[in-house]
PDB file of C-alpha atoms and ligand atoms in Angstrom:
ATOM      1  CA  MET A   1      -6.075  16.310  25.356  1.00 54.00           C
ATOM      2  CA  THR A   2      -6.518  15.525  21.696  1.00 74.00           C
ATOM      3  CA  ASP A   3      -4.007  18.080  20.569  1.00 95.00           C
ATOM      4  CA  GLN A   4      -0.734  18.080  18.688  1.00 97.00           C
ATOM      5  CA  GLU A   5       1.237  17.017  21.776  1.00 97.00           C
ATOM      6  CA  THR A   6      -0.965  13.982  22.202  1.00 97.00           C
ATOM      7  CA  TRP A   7      -0.702  13.089  18.530  1.00 98.00           C
ATOM      8  CA  ASN A   8       3.104  13.321  18.786  1.00 98.00           C
ATOM      9  CA  ARG A   9       3.164  11.148  21.881  1.00 98.00           C
ATOM     10  CA  VAL A  10       0.968   8.503  20.269  1.00 98.00           C
ATOM     11  CA  ASP A  11       3.055   8.505  17.083  1.00 98.00           C
ATOM     12  CA  GLU A  12       6.142   8.004  19.297  1.00 98.00           C
ATOM     13  CA  TYR A  13       4.422   5.144  21.100  1.00 98.00           C
ATOM     14  CA  LEU A  14       3.197   3.411  17.942  1.00 98.00           C
ATOM     15  CA  GLY A  15       6.517   3.917  16.192  1.00 98.00           C
ATOM     16  CA  GLY A  16       8.337   2.436  19.171  1.00 98.00           C
ATOM     17  CA  LYS A  17       6.120  -0.638  19.123  1.00 98.00           C
ATOM     18  CA  LEU A  18       5.874  -1.173  15.376  1.00 98.00           C
ATOM     19  CA  LEU A  19       8.874   0.288  13.600  1.00 98.00           C
ATOM     20  CA  GLY A  20      11.947  -0.476  15.658  1.00 92.00           C
ATOM     21  CA  SER A  21      15.096   1.417  14.782  1.00 95.00           C
ATOM     22  CA  ASP A  22      15.800   2.339  11.182  1.00 98.00           C
ATOM     23  CA  ASP A  23      19.268   3.783  10.650  1.00 98.00           C
ATOM     24  CA  VAL A  24      18.698   4.298   6.932  1.00 98.00           C
ATOM     25  CA  LEU A  25      15.547   6.394   7.270  1.00 98.00           C
ATOM     26  CA  ASP A  26      16.930   8.226  10.312  1.00 98.00           C
ATOM     27  CA  ALA A  27      19.993   9.167   8.263  1.00 98.00           C
ATOM     28  CA  ALA A  28      17.874  10.264   5.299  1.00 98.00           C
ATOM     29  CA  LEU A  29      15.821  12.540   7.529  1.00 98.00           C
ATOM     30  CA  ALA A  30      18.927  13.908   9.249  1.00 98.00           C
ATOM     31  CA  ALA A  31      20.551  14.671   5.892  1.00 98.00           C
ATOM     32  CA  SER A  32      17.393  16.383   4.657  1.00 98.00           C
ATOM     33  CA  ASN A  33      17.149  18.515   7.796  1.00 98.00           C
ATOM     34  CA  ALA A  34      20.878  19.308   7.824  1.00 98.00           C
ATOM     35  CA  ALA A  35      20.576  20.588   4.248  1.00 98.00           C
ATOM     36  CA  GLY A  36      17.742  22.873   5.319  1.00 98.00           C
ATOM     37  CA  LEU A  37      15.000  21.110   3.369  1.00 98.00           C
ATOM     38  CA  PRO A  38      11.520  21.604   4.843  1.00 98.00           C
ATOM     39  CA  ALA A  39      10.513  19.060   7.490  1.00 98.00           C
ATOM     40  CA  ILE A  40       7.492  17.800   5.592  1.00 98.00           C
ATOM     41  CA  ALA A  41       8.401  14.221   4.715  1.00 98.00           C
ATOM     42  CA  VAL A  42       5.846  11.550   5.532  1.00 98.00           C
ATOM     43  CA  SER A  43       6.069  10.443   9.155  1.00 98.00           C
ATOM     44  CA  PRO A  44       7.809   7.129   9.930  1.00 98.00           C
ATOM     45  CA  LEU A  45       4.450   5.421  10.433  1.00 98.00           C
ATOM     46  CA  GLN A  46       3.110   6.843   7.180  1.00 98.00           C
ATOM     47  CA  GLY A  47       6.254   5.779   5.341  1.00 98.00           C
ATOM     48  CA  ARG A  48       5.781   2.265   6.652  1.00 98.00           C
ATOM     49  CA  LEU A  49       2.176   2.360   5.422  1.00 98.00           C
ATOM     50  CA  LEU A  50       3.410   3.236   1.923  1.00 98.00           C
ATOM     51  CA  GLU A  51       5.830   0.331   2.017  1.00 98.00           C
ATOM     52  CA  LEU A  52       3.204  -2.102   3.287  1.00 98.00           C
ATOM     53  CA  ILE A  53       0.588  -1.017   0.751  1.00 98.00           C
ATOM     54  CA  GLY A  54       3.137  -1.552  -1.994  1.00 98.00           C
ATOM     55  CA  ARG A  55       4.001  -4.988  -0.670  1.00 98.00           C
ATOM     56  CA  SER A  56       0.302  -5.857  -0.281  1.00 98.00           C
ATOM     57  CA  VAL A  57      -0.279  -5.419  -3.994  1.00 98.00           C
ATOM     58  CA  ASN A  58       3.092  -6.922  -4.892  1.00 98.00           C
ATOM     59  CA  ALA A  59       4.099  -3.661  -6.549  1.00 98.00           C
ATOM     60  CA  ARG A  60       7.172  -3.966  -8.728  1.00 98.00           C
ATOM     61  CA  SER A  61       7.119  -0.375  -9.893  1.00 98.00           C
ATOM     62  CA  ALA A  62       6.194   2.925  -8.311  1.00 99.00           C
ATOM     63  CA  LEU A  63       5.888   6.520  -9.437  1.00 99.00           C
ATOM     64  CA  GLU A  64       6.311   9.356  -6.957  1.00 99.00           C
ATOM     65  CA  VAL A  65       5.520  13.017  -7.539  1.00 99.00           C
ATOM     66  CA  GLY A  66       7.526  15.085  -5.024  1.00 99.00           C
ATOM     67  CA  THR A  67      10.790  13.560  -3.776  1.00 98.00           C
ATOM     68  CA  LEU A  68      12.019  16.120  -1.236  1.00 98.00           C
ATOM     69  CA  GLY A  69      14.957  14.418   0.578  1.00 98.00           C
ATOM     70  CA  GLY A  70      13.955  10.930  -0.520  1.00 98.00           C
ATOM     71  CA  TYR A  71      12.352   9.698   2.703  1.00 99.00           C
ATOM     72  CA  SER A  72       9.126   8.411   1.153  1.00 99.00           C
ATOM     73  CA  THR A  73      11.118   7.437  -1.936  1.00 99.00           C
ATOM     74  CA  ILE A  74      13.168   5.005   0.137  1.00 99.00           C
ATOM     75  CA  CYS A  75       9.935   3.542   1.525  1.00 99.00           C
ATOM     76  CA  LEU A  76       8.699   3.028  -2.042  1.00 99.00           C
ATOM     77  CA  GLY A  77      12.053   1.499  -2.989  1.00 98.00           C
ATOM     78  CA  ARG A  78      11.662  -0.992  -0.170  1.00 98.00           C
ATOM     79  CA  ALA A  79       8.109  -1.710  -1.306  1.00 98.00           C
ATOM     80  CA  VAL A  80       9.121  -2.698  -4.832  1.00 98.00           C
ATOM     81  CA  GLY A  81      12.195  -4.573  -3.608  1.00 97.00           C
ATOM     82  CA  PRO A  82      15.400  -5.495  -5.426  1.00 97.00           C
ATOM     83  CA  GLY A  83      14.823  -5.605  -9.166  1.00 96.00           C
ATOM     84  CA  GLY A  84      11.886  -3.207  -8.829  1.00 98.00           C
ATOM     85  CA  ARG A  85      11.735   0.311 -10.179  1.00 98.00           C
ATOM     86  CA  VAL A  86      10.829   3.671  -8.652  1.00 98.00           C
ATOM     87  CA  VAL A  87      10.675   6.901 -10.634  1.00 98.00           C
ATOM     88  CA  SER A  88      10.440   9.989  -8.435  1.00 99.00           C
ATOM     89  CA  LEU A  89       9.871  13.492  -9.810  1.00 98.00           C
ATOM     90  CA  GLU A  90      11.282  16.584  -8.102  1.00 99.00           C
ATOM     91  CA  TYR A  91      11.323  20.214  -9.151  1.00 98.00           C
ATOM     92  CA  GLU A  92      14.166  21.450  -6.913  1.00 98.00           C
ATOM     93  CA  PRO A  93      17.618  20.245  -8.036  1.00 98.00           C
ATOM     94  CA  ARG A  94      18.945  20.609  -4.487  1.00 98.00           C
ATOM     95  CA  HIS A  95      16.242  18.364  -3.094  1.00 98.00           C
ATOM     96  CA  ALA A  96      16.985  15.784  -5.771  1.00 98.00           C
ATOM     97  CA  GLU A  97      20.693  15.893  -4.975  1.00 98.00           C
ATOM     98  CA  ILE A  98      20.127  15.244  -1.260  1.00 98.00           C
ATOM     99  CA  ALA A  99      17.603  12.548  -2.111  1.00 98.00           C
ATOM    100  CA  ARG A 100      19.960  10.742  -4.481  1.00 98.00           C
ATOM    101  CA  SER A 101      22.656  10.699  -1.830  1.00 98.00           C
ATOM    102  CA  SER A 102      20.298   9.201   0.777  1.00 98.00           C
ATOM    103  CA  ILE A 103      18.909   6.733  -1.761  1.00 98.00           C
ATOM    104  CA  ALA A 104      22.459   5.604  -2.505  1.00 98.00           C
ATOM    105  CA  ALA A 105      23.151   5.234   1.227  1.00 98.00           C
ATOM    106  CA  ALA A 106      19.996   3.112   1.416  1.00 98.00           C
ATOM    107  CA  GLY A 107      21.414   0.796  -1.247  1.00 98.00           C
ATOM    108  CA  LEU A 108      18.592   1.688  -3.636  1.00 98.00           C
ATOM    109  CA  SER A 109      20.447   3.445  -6.456  1.00 98.00           C
ATOM    110  CA  ASP A 110      19.703   0.589  -8.845  1.00 98.00           C
ATOM    111  CA  VAL A 111      16.000   0.743  -8.012  1.00 98.00           C
ATOM    112  CA  VAL A 112      15.253   4.469  -7.770  1.00 98.00           C
ATOM    113  CA  GLU A 113      15.582   7.130 -10.428  1.00 98.00           C
ATOM    114  CA  VAL A 114      15.026  10.765  -9.421  1.00 98.00           C
ATOM    115  CA  ARG A 115      14.092  13.002 -12.345  1.00 98.00           C
ATOM    116  CA  VAL A 116      14.384  16.768 -11.986  1.00 98.00           C
ATOM    117  CA  GLY A 117      11.858  19.185 -13.401  1.00 98.00           C
ATOM    118  CA  ARG A 118       8.259  20.306 -13.158  1.00 98.00           C
ATOM    119  CA  ALA A 119       6.168  17.196 -12.733  1.00 98.00           C
ATOM    120  CA  LEU A 120       3.638  18.441 -15.280  1.00 98.00           C
ATOM    121  CA  GLU A 121       6.460  18.496 -17.841  1.00 98.00           C
ATOM    122  CA  LEU A 122       8.075  15.228 -16.766  1.00 98.00           C
ATOM    123  CA  LEU A 123       4.857  13.180 -16.671  1.00 98.00           C
ATOM    124  CA  PRO A 124       4.185  13.541 -20.434  1.00 98.00           C
ATOM    125  CA  GLU A 125       7.807  12.531 -21.035  1.00 97.00           C
ATOM    126  CA  LEU A 126       7.265   9.377 -19.014  1.00 97.00           C
ATOM    127  CA  GLN A 127       4.212   8.578 -21.081  1.00 96.00           C
ATOM    128  CA  ALA A 128       6.052   9.290 -24.331  1.00 97.00           C
ATOM    129  CA  ALA A 129       8.879   6.995 -23.228  1.00 95.00           C
ATOM    130  CA  GLY A 130       6.388   4.128 -23.299  1.00 93.00           C
ATOM    131  CA  LEU A 131       7.336   2.708 -19.913  1.00 91.00           C
ATOM    132  CA  PRO A 132       5.207  -0.124 -18.580  1.00 95.00           C
ATOM    133  CA  PRO A 133       2.408   1.193 -16.349  1.00 98.00           C
ATOM    134  CA  PHE A 134       3.186   1.746 -12.676  1.00 98.00           C
ATOM    135  CA  ASP A 135       1.755  -0.546 -10.000  1.00 98.00           C
ATOM    136  CA  LEU A 136       1.759   2.168  -7.318  1.00 99.00           C
ATOM    137  CA  VAL A 137       1.647   5.966  -7.504  1.00 99.00           C
ATOM    138  CA  PHE A 138       2.328   8.353  -4.625  1.00 99.00           C
ATOM    139  CA  ILE A 139       1.366  11.989  -5.222  1.00 99.00           C
ATOM    140  CA  ASP A 140       2.982  14.383  -2.751  1.00 98.00           C
ATOM    141  CA  ALA A 141       4.115  17.607  -4.438  1.00 98.00           C
ATOM    142  CA  ASP A 142       2.379  20.992  -4.861  1.00 98.00           C
ATOM    143  CA  LYS A 143      -1.199  20.393  -3.836  1.00 98.00           C
ATOM    144  CA  GLN A 144      -2.706  22.907  -6.255  1.00 97.00           C
ATOM    145  CA  SER A 145      -1.844  20.478  -9.071  1.00 98.00           C
ATOM    146  CA  ASN A 146      -3.298  17.388  -7.404  1.00 98.00           C
ATOM    147  CA  ALA A 147      -6.109  17.053  -9.957  1.00 98.00           C
ATOM    148  CA  ASP A 148      -3.607  17.140 -12.824  1.00 98.00           C
ATOM    149  CA  TYR A 149      -1.313  14.674 -11.086  1.00 98.00           C
ATOM    150  CA  LEU A 150      -4.213  12.333 -10.463  1.00 98.00           C
ATOM    151  CA  GLU A 151      -5.179  12.517 -14.142  1.00 98.00           C
ATOM    152  CA  TRP A 152      -1.608  11.712 -15.169  1.00 98.00           C
ATOM    153  CA  ALA A 153      -1.431   8.889 -12.646  1.00 98.00           C
ATOM    154  CA  ILE A 154      -4.458   7.301 -14.295  1.00 98.00           C
ATOM    155  CA  GLN A 155      -2.794   7.645 -17.700  1.00 98.00           C
ATOM    156  CA  LEU A 156       0.303   5.869 -16.395  1.00 98.00           C
ATOM    157  CA  ALA A 157      -1.609   3.120 -14.573  1.00 98.00           C
ATOM    158  CA  HIS A 158      -3.120  -0.278 -15.267  1.00 98.00           C
ATOM    159  CA  PRO A 159      -6.252  -1.840 -13.780  1.00 98.00           C
ATOM    160  CA  GLY A 160      -5.350  -2.519 -10.162  1.00 98.00           C
ATOM    161  CA  THR A 161      -2.815   0.274  -9.805  1.00 98.00           C
ATOM    162  CA  VAL A 162      -2.998   1.872  -6.364  1.00 98.00           C
ATOM    163  CA  ILE A 163      -2.832   5.656  -6.216  1.00 98.00           C
ATOM    164  CA  ILE A 164      -2.180   7.409  -2.907  1.00 99.00           C
ATOM    165  CA  VAL A 165      -2.350  11.183  -2.511  1.00 98.00           C
ATOM    166  CA  ASP A 166      -0.893  12.852   0.587  1.00 98.00           C
ATOM    167  CA  ASN A 167      -2.251  15.978   2.273  1.00 98.00           C
ATOM    168  CA  VAL A 168      -5.799  15.916   0.951  1.00 98.00           C
ATOM    169  CA  VAL A 169      -7.431  17.348   4.097  1.00 98.00           C
ATOM    170  CA  ARG A 170      -5.029  20.103   5.187  1.00 98.00           C
ATOM    171  CA  ALA A 171      -6.504  20.730   8.651  1.00 97.00           C
ATOM    172  CA  GLY A 172     -10.024  20.567   7.265  1.00 97.00           C
ATOM    173  CA  SER A 173      -9.603  23.284   4.638  1.00 97.00           C
ATOM    174  CA  VAL A 174     -10.650  20.860   1.904  1.00 98.00           C
ATOM    175  CA  ALA A 175     -14.254  21.075   3.074  1.00 98.00           C
ATOM    176  CA  ASP A 176     -14.374  24.889   2.990  1.00 97.00           C
ATOM    177  CA  PRO A 177     -15.428  26.094  -0.476  1.00 97.00           C
ATOM    178  CA  ASP A 178     -14.459  29.658   0.468  1.00 97.00           C
ATOM    179  CA  ASP A 179     -10.893  28.839   1.506  1.00 98.00           C
ATOM    180  CA  PRO A 180      -8.775  30.633  -1.110  1.00 97.00           C
ATOM    181  CA  ARG A 181      -5.515  28.844  -0.312  1.00 97.00           C
ATOM    182  CA  PRO A 182      -3.972  26.810  -3.155  1.00 97.00           C
ATOM    183  CA  ASP A 183      -3.872  23.560  -1.136  1.00 97.00           C
ATOM    184  CA  ALA A 184      -7.579  23.734  -0.336  1.00 98.00           C
ATOM    185  CA  ARG A 185      -8.554  24.724  -3.859  1.00 98.00           C
ATOM    186  CA  GLY A 186      -6.262  22.133  -5.434  1.00 98.00           C
ATOM    187  CA  ASN A 187      -7.658  19.350  -3.305  1.00 98.00           C
ATOM    188  CA  ARG A 188     -11.240  20.402  -4.011  1.00 98.00           C
ATOM    189  CA  ARG A 189     -10.485  20.351  -7.730  1.00 98.00           C
ATOM    190  CA  MET A 190      -9.102  16.839  -7.294  1.00 98.00           C
ATOM    191  CA  PHE A 191     -12.243  15.674  -5.496  1.00 98.00           C
ATOM    192  CA  ASP A 192     -14.354  17.305  -8.222  1.00 98.00           C
ATOM    193  CA  LEU A 193     -12.472  15.154 -10.728  1.00 97.00           C
ATOM    194  CA  LEU A 194     -13.010  12.055  -8.613  1.00 98.00           C
ATOM    195  CA  GLU A 195     -16.729  12.695  -8.203  1.00 97.00           C
ATOM    196  CA  GLY A 196     -18.469  10.132 -10.389  1.00 91.00           C
ATOM    197  CA  ASP A 197     -15.226   9.147 -12.152  1.00 97.00           C
ATOM    198  CA  GLU A 198     -15.637   5.472 -12.933  1.00 97.00           C
ATOM    199  CA  ARG A 199     -12.025   5.010 -13.910  1.00 98.00           C
ATOM    200  CA  LEU A 200     -11.181   4.545 -10.249  1.00 98.00           C
ATOM    201  CA  ASP A 201     -12.648   3.676  -6.880  1.00 98.00           C
ATOM    202  CA  ALA A 202     -11.409   5.808  -4.034  1.00 98.00           C
ATOM    203  CA  THR A 203     -11.670   6.563  -0.374  1.00 98.00           C
ATOM    204  CA  ALA A 204     -10.084   9.212   1.804  1.00 98.00           C
ATOM    205  CA  ILE A 205      -9.128   8.991   5.448  1.00 98.00           C
ATOM    206  CA  GLN A 206      -8.603  11.918   7.817  1.00 98.00           C
ATOM    207  CA  THR A 207      -5.448  11.502   9.862  1.00 98.00           C
ATOM    208  CA  VAL A 208      -3.811  12.999  12.933  1.00 98.00           C
ATOM    209  CA  GLY A 209      -0.245  12.424  14.055  1.00 98.00           C
ATOM    210  CA  SER A 210       3.124  14.091  14.165  1.00 97.00           C
ATOM    211  CA  LYS A 211       2.205  15.881  10.914  1.00 97.00           C
ATOM    212  CA  GLY A 212      -0.903  17.427  12.393  1.00 97.00           C
ATOM    213  CA  TYR A 213      -4.413  17.047  11.027  1.00 97.00           C
ATOM    214  CA  ASP A 214      -4.460  15.979   7.404  1.00 98.00           C
ATOM    215  CA  GLY A 215      -5.558  13.043   5.275  1.00 98.00           C
ATOM    216  CA  LEU A 216      -4.761  10.517   2.591  1.00 98.00           C
ATOM    217  CA  LEU A 217      -6.562   9.560  -0.581  1.00 98.00           C
ATOM    218  CA  PHE A 218      -6.418   5.879  -1.509  1.00 98.00           C
ATOM    219  CA  ALA A 219      -7.629   4.854  -4.961  1.00 98.00           C
ATOM    220  CA  VAL A 220      -7.588   1.740  -7.124  1.00 98.00           C
ATOM    221  CA  VAL A 221      -7.758   2.007 -10.905  1.00 98.00           C
ATOM    222  CA  ASN A 222     -10.546  -0.035 -12.509  1.00 98.00           C
TER     223      ASN A 222
HETATM  224  N1  LIG B 301       7.371  12.789  -0.680  1.00 61.58           N
HETATM  225  C1  LIG B 301       8.306  13.473   0.215  1.00 61.58           C
HETATM  226  C2  LIG B 301       7.839  14.852   0.557  1.00 61.58           C
HETATM  227  C3  LIG B 301       7.605  15.741  -0.634  1.00 61.58           C
HETATM  228  S1  LIG B 301       7.456  17.455  -0.219  1.00 61.58           S
HETATM  229  C4  LIG B 301       8.431  12.643   1.481  1.00 61.58           C
HETATM  230  O1  LIG B 301       7.387  12.318   2.048  1.00 61.58           O
HETATM  231  O2  LIG B 301       9.542  12.333   1.908  1.00 61.58           O
HETATM  232  C5  LIG B 301       6.987  18.123  -1.742  1.00 61.58           C
HETATM  233  C6  LIG B 301       8.090  18.146  -2.788  1.00 61.58           C
HETATM  234  O3  LIG B 301       7.478  18.429  -4.044  1.00 61.58           O
HETATM  235  C7  LIG B 301       9.138  19.225  -2.547  1.00 61.58           C
HETATM  236  O4  LIG B 301      10.422  18.682  -2.589  1.00 61.58           O
HETATM  237  C8  LIG B 301       8.933  20.189  -3.716  1.00 61.58           C
HETATM  238  O5  LIG B 301      10.127  20.776  -4.188  1.00 61.58           O
HETATM  239  C9  LIG B 301       8.349  19.271  -4.780  1.00 61.58           C
HETATM  240  N2  LIG B 301       7.568  19.980  -5.804  1.00 61.58           N
HETATM  241  C10 LIG B 301       6.816  21.089  -5.655  1.00 61.58           C
HETATM  242  N3  LIG B 301       6.274  21.437  -6.825  1.00 61.58           N
HETATM  243  C11 LIG B 301       6.694  20.527  -7.745  1.00 61.58           C
HETATM  244  C12 LIG B 301       6.472  20.361  -9.133  1.00 61.58           C
HETATM  245  N4  LIG B 301       5.716  21.209  -9.822  1.00 61.58           N
HETATM  246  N5  LIG B 301       7.054  19.323  -9.747  1.00 61.58           N
HETATM  247  C13 LIG B 301       7.825  18.444  -9.046  1.00 61.58           C
HETATM  248  N6  LIG B 301       8.067  18.558  -7.727  1.00 61.58           N
HETATM  249  C14 LIG B 301       7.514  19.585  -7.089  1.00 61.58           C
HETATM  250  C1  LIG B 302       3.228  20.021   4.218  1.00 61.58           C
HETATM  251  C2  LIG B 302       3.088  18.669   4.501  1.00 61.58           C
HETATM  252  C3  LIG B 302       3.275  17.744   3.492  1.00 61.58           C
HETATM  253  O1  LIG B 302       3.135  16.409   3.723  1.00 61.58           O
HETATM  254  C4  LIG B 302       3.605  18.141   2.227  1.00 61.58           C
HETATM  255  O2  LIG B 302       3.757  17.179   1.286  1.00 61.58           O
HETATM  256  C5  LIG B 302       3.742  19.484   1.928  1.00 61.58           C
HETATM  257  C6  LIG B 302       3.563  20.429   2.933  1.00 61.58           C
HETATM  258  C7  LIG B 302       3.017  21.013   5.295  1.00 61.58           C
HETATM  259  O3  LIG B 302       2.638  20.614   6.397  1.00 61.58           O
HETATM  260  O4  LIG B 302       3.230  22.203   5.026  1.00 61.58           O
HETATM  261 MG1  LIG B 303       3.076  15.273   1.960  1.00 61.58          MG
END
């Protein structure tokens, strides 16, 4: 019973009760799918969690690594609200183009900036630009670089900044030291960095749902 079909059905149920209809996010997902982008955006319930975490800490700025079609980016834009600022980093120009169009349709063009390039090249540029630190960071790009992204997130943070990392469990592979896949190895390297790192306090939660069996890291910078 506790299989993917059940997880889908429960996500449907919870979404129906808690999320209502959302034409903007539905359209963003449809545009992303129509353009052939991979169907790996956060789920609607997860997107809402991002928004609510941002609102909980009164985030006025957010940094995202991995835009895809802008689904989670729109959630972050809602979190910071009008007058807030979201910078989202995306390697694929086509993804960024679709995302910008959906962000515009969401009325968030003044809030969200999508920057195109390798995140590990763009992050030093952000630091060099001397922007104020971000209140919220969402890391959701290539998992093999998660440790590096987490390190950069700390550099671009202030005490109290919330850092969330998607896909840190990957169907349990994170706990297998012999799993050679880049996601598993990247996540293990990230947890090695976190081990005993007093710059932040962190927890991680295993999740099931429409995106299968995975997990989220939640950290607060000290
Ligand atoms: N956050 C999105 C999903 C992101 S999927 C959402 O939930 O809606 C991961 C994205 O990271 C893809 O669009 C991929 O092109 C991008 N990506 C992969 N490697 C990257 C890199 N080195 N730098 C920046 N973006 C990268
Ligand atoms: C996958 C899921 C994600 O959330 C992501 O960011 C990248 C890949 C996946 O299921 O392949
Ligand atoms: Mg993800």
